[in-house]
Amino acid sequence: MSLKHGILGLLSLNSASGYDLSKLFSESLNYFWMANQSQIYRELDKMEEGGWVLSEKIEQSARPNKRVYRITQAGSQELLNWLKDEGIDQLMVIRSPLLMKIFFAGKIDRADVIKLLIAYRAECEKQQQTIKEEVAQIGYFEESAQKPAYWKYTTNYCIEYYNFLIRWATDTLSSLTNLK
């Protein structure tokens, strides 16, 4: 997945300002695809140049003016093409800063690695709890093949992913403490 496709997906649900998209992203897609507000605005500019989105300037009296973006027919087609593209090799890409650190961790004191893994496991537990709370909210929507059922699939994946990460961190911590 790329950021642009996540943005197109959100715009396929509803028109939104860049700020609103950033907020929507952090409340939904952020569980499996991180993006900050500046990245979203940068992609919106590129997508508007490419004809995938259009923006309209909305003047506001009490607040600064804003731009509201909507997906175009070309953007909708790009989203559909991306959704139908199997691209299994791209789906299998793993990039983990943690694993990169662990791979080379023999160069630092074991206590530092243990400290890192304890903090990592705690953050995984925190993220998992946040997702579980979101799953409870999704349950309030009527399930259909269009939205909430698929949203639940992604959040369930994330919960299981964090289960694995927590278990892996616990096992690795146990192994590290038993190393001679």
Coordinates of C-alpha atoms in Angstrom, one line a residue:
M1 CA 0.0 0.0 0.0
S2 CA 1.0 3.5 -0.5
L3 CA -0.1 6.6 1.3
K4 CA -1.8 7.9 -1.8
H5 CA -4.1 4.9 -2.0
G6 CA -5.0 5.2 1.6
I7 CA -5.9 8.9 1.0
L8 CA -7.9 7.9 -2.1
G9 CA -9.7 5.3 -0.1
L10 CA -10.7 7.8 2.6
L11 CA -11.8 10.3 0.0
S12 CA -13.9 7.6 -1.7
L13 CA -15.9 7.6 1.5
N14 CA -16.3 11.4 1.8
S15 CA -14.8 14.7 0.7
A16 CA -12.5 16.1 3.4
S17 CA -9.9 18.8 4.2
G18 CA -6.3 17.9 4.6
Y19 CA -6.7 18.3 8.4
D20 CA -9.8 16.1 8.4
L21 CA -7.9 13.5 6.3
S22 CA -5.1 13.5 8.8
K23 CA -7.5 13.0 11.7
L24 CA -9.3 10.2 9.8
F25 CA -6.0 8.6 9.1
S26 CA -5.0 8.7 12.7
E27 CA -8.3 7.2 13.8
S28 CA -8.3 4.3 11.3
L29 CA -5.5 3.5 8.9
N30 CA -2.8 4.6 11.4
Y31 CA -2.9 1.2 13.0
F32 CA -1.2 -0.3 10.0
W33 CA 0.1 2.6 8.0
M34 CA 1.7 5.6 9.7
A35 CA 1.5 9.0 8.1
N36 CA 1.8 12.5 9.5
Q37 CA -0.1 15.6 8.4
S38 CA 2.8 17.0 6.2
Q39 CA 3.0 13.8 4.3
I40 CA -0.7 13.8 3.7
Y41 CA -0.6 17.4 2.3
R42 CA 2.4 16.6 0.1
E43 CA 0.5 13.6 -1.4
L44 CA -2.7 15.6 -1.9
D45 CA -0.7 18.2 -3.9
K46 CA 0.8 15.4 -6.1
M47 CA -2.6 13.7 -6.5
E48 CA -4.2 17.0 -7.5
E49 CA -1.5 17.6 -10.1
G50 CA -2.1 14.1 -11.4
G51 CA -5.9 14.6 -11.6
W52 CA -6.8 12.1 -8.9
V53 CA -8.3 14.6 -6.6
L54 CA -9.8 18.1 -6.9
S55 CA -9.8 20.7 -4.2
E56 CA -12.1 23.6 -3.4
K57 CA -11.2 26.6 -1.3
I58 CA -13.7 27.1 1.4
E59 CA -13.7 30.6 3.0
Q60 CA -14.5 30.7 6.6
S61 CA -15.1 33.8 8.7
A62 CA -14.2 32.6 12.2
R63 CA -11.4 30.3 11.1
P64 CA -8.7 30.2 8.4
N65 CA -9.8 29.2 5.0
K66 CA -9.5 25.5 4.1
R67 CA -9.3 23.3 1.1
V68 CA -11.7 20.4 0.8
Y69 CA -10.6 17.6 -1.4
R70 CA -12.7 15.1 -3.3
I71 CA -11.8 12.1 -5.4
T72 CA -12.1 12.4 -9.2
Q73 CA -13.2 9.6 -11.6
A74 CA -9.5 9.1 -12.4
G75 CA -8.7 8.8 -8.7
S76 CA -11.6 6.3 -8.2
Q77 CA -10.2 4.3 -11.2
E78 CA -6.7 4.3 -9.7
L79 CA -8.1 3.1 -6.4
L80 CA -10.0 0.3 -8.0
N81 CA -6.9 -0.7 -10.1
W82 CA -4.8 -0.8 -7.0
L83 CA -7.3 -2.8 -5.1
K84 CA -7.5 -5.4 -7.9
D85 CA -3.8 -5.6 -8.4
E86 CA -2.5 -8.7 -6.7
G87 CA 1.1 -7.5 -6.3
I88 CA 1.9 -10.3 -3.8
D89 CA 5.6 -9.4 -3.8
Q90 CA 4.8 -5.9 -2.6
L91 CA 2.5 -7.2 0.1
M92 CA 5.3 -9.3 1.5
V93 CA 7.7 -6.5 2.2
I94 CA 8.9 -6.3 5.8
R95 CA 10.7 -3.2 7.1
S96 CA 11.2 -3.3 10.8
P97 CA 13.5 -0.8 12.5
L98 CA 13.3 -2.9 15.7
L99 CA 14.6 -6.0 13.9
M100 CA 17.4 -4.0 12.3
K101 CA 18.4 -2.9 15.8
I102 CA 18.1 -6.4 17.2
F103 CA 20.2 -7.9 14.3
F104 CA 23.1 -5.7 15.3
A105 CA 22.4 -5.5 19.0
G106 CA 25.4 -7.7 19.8
K107 CA 27.5 -4.5 19.7
I108 CA 25.8 -3.0 22.7
D109 CA 25.2 -4.1 26.3
R110 CA 22.6 -6.7 26.8
A111 CA 20.9 -4.6 29.4
D112 CA 20.2 -1.9 26.8
V113 CA 18.6 -4.5 24.5
I114 CA 16.5 -5.8 27.3
K115 CA 15.4 -2.2 28.2
L116 CA 14.5 -1.6 24.5
L117 CA 12.4 -4.9 24.3
I118 CA 10.6 -4.1 27.6
A119 CA 9.6 -0.6 26.2
Y120 CA 8.7 -2.1 22.9
R121 CA 6.5 -4.8 24.5
A122 CA 4.8 -2.1 26.6
E123 CA 4.1 0.0 23.6
C124 CA 2.7 -3.0 21.7
E125 CA 0.3 -3.7 24.6
K126 CA -0.8 0.0 24.6
Q127 CA -1.4 0.0 20.9
Q128 CA -3.3 -3.3 21.0
Q129 CA -5.6 -1.9 23.7
T130 CA -6.3 1.2 21.7
I131 CA -7.3 -1.0 18.7
K132 CA -9.5 -3.1 20.9
E133 CA -11.3 0.0 21.9
E134 CA -11.8 1.0 18.3
V135 CA -13.1 -2.4 17.4
A136 CA -15.8 -1.9 20.1
Q137 CA -16.8 1.3 18.3
I138 CA -16.9 -0.3 14.9
G139 CA -19.5 -2.7 16.3
Y140 CA -22.0 0.2 16.4
F141 CA -22.1 0.3 12.6
E142 CA -24.3 -1.9 10.6
E143 CA -22.1 -4.5 9.0
S144 CA -22.1 -4.7 5.2
A145 CA -19.7 -5.8 2.6
Q146 CA -18.9 -2.1 1.9
K147 CA -17.4 -0.9 5.1
P148 CA -17.5 -2.2 8.7
A149 CA -17.0 -5.9 8.0
Y150 CA -13.7 -5.0 6.2
W151 CA -12.7 -2.5 8.8
K152 CA -13.1 -5.2 11.4
Y153 CA -10.9 -7.6 9.4
T154 CA -8.1 -5.0 9.5
T155 CA -8.4 -4.3 13.2
N156 CA -8.6 -8.0 14.0
Y157 CA -5.4 -8.5 11.9
C158 CA -3.7 -5.7 13.9
I159 CA -4.8 -7.2 17.3
E160 CA -3.4 -10.6 16.2
Y161 CA -0.2 -8.9 14.9
Y162 CA 0.3 -7.2 18.3
N163 CA -0.4 -10.6 20.0
F164 CA 2.5 -12.0 18.0
L165 CA 4.8 -9.0 18.7
I166 CA 4.1 -9.2 22.4
R167 CA 4.7 -13.0 22.5
W168 CA 7.9 -12.6 20.4
A169 CA 9.2 -9.8 22.7
T170 CA 8.4 -11.9 25.8
D171 CA 10.2 -15.0 24.3
T172 CA 13.2 -12.9 23.2
L173 CA 13.4 -11.3 26.6
S174 CA 13.4 -14.7 28.3
S175 CA 16.1 -15.9 25.9
L176 CA 18.3 -12.9 26.5
T177 CA 18.1 -13.1 30.2
N178 CA 19.1 -16.8 30.1
L179 CA 22.1 -16.1 27.7
K180 CA 25.5 -16.8 29.3

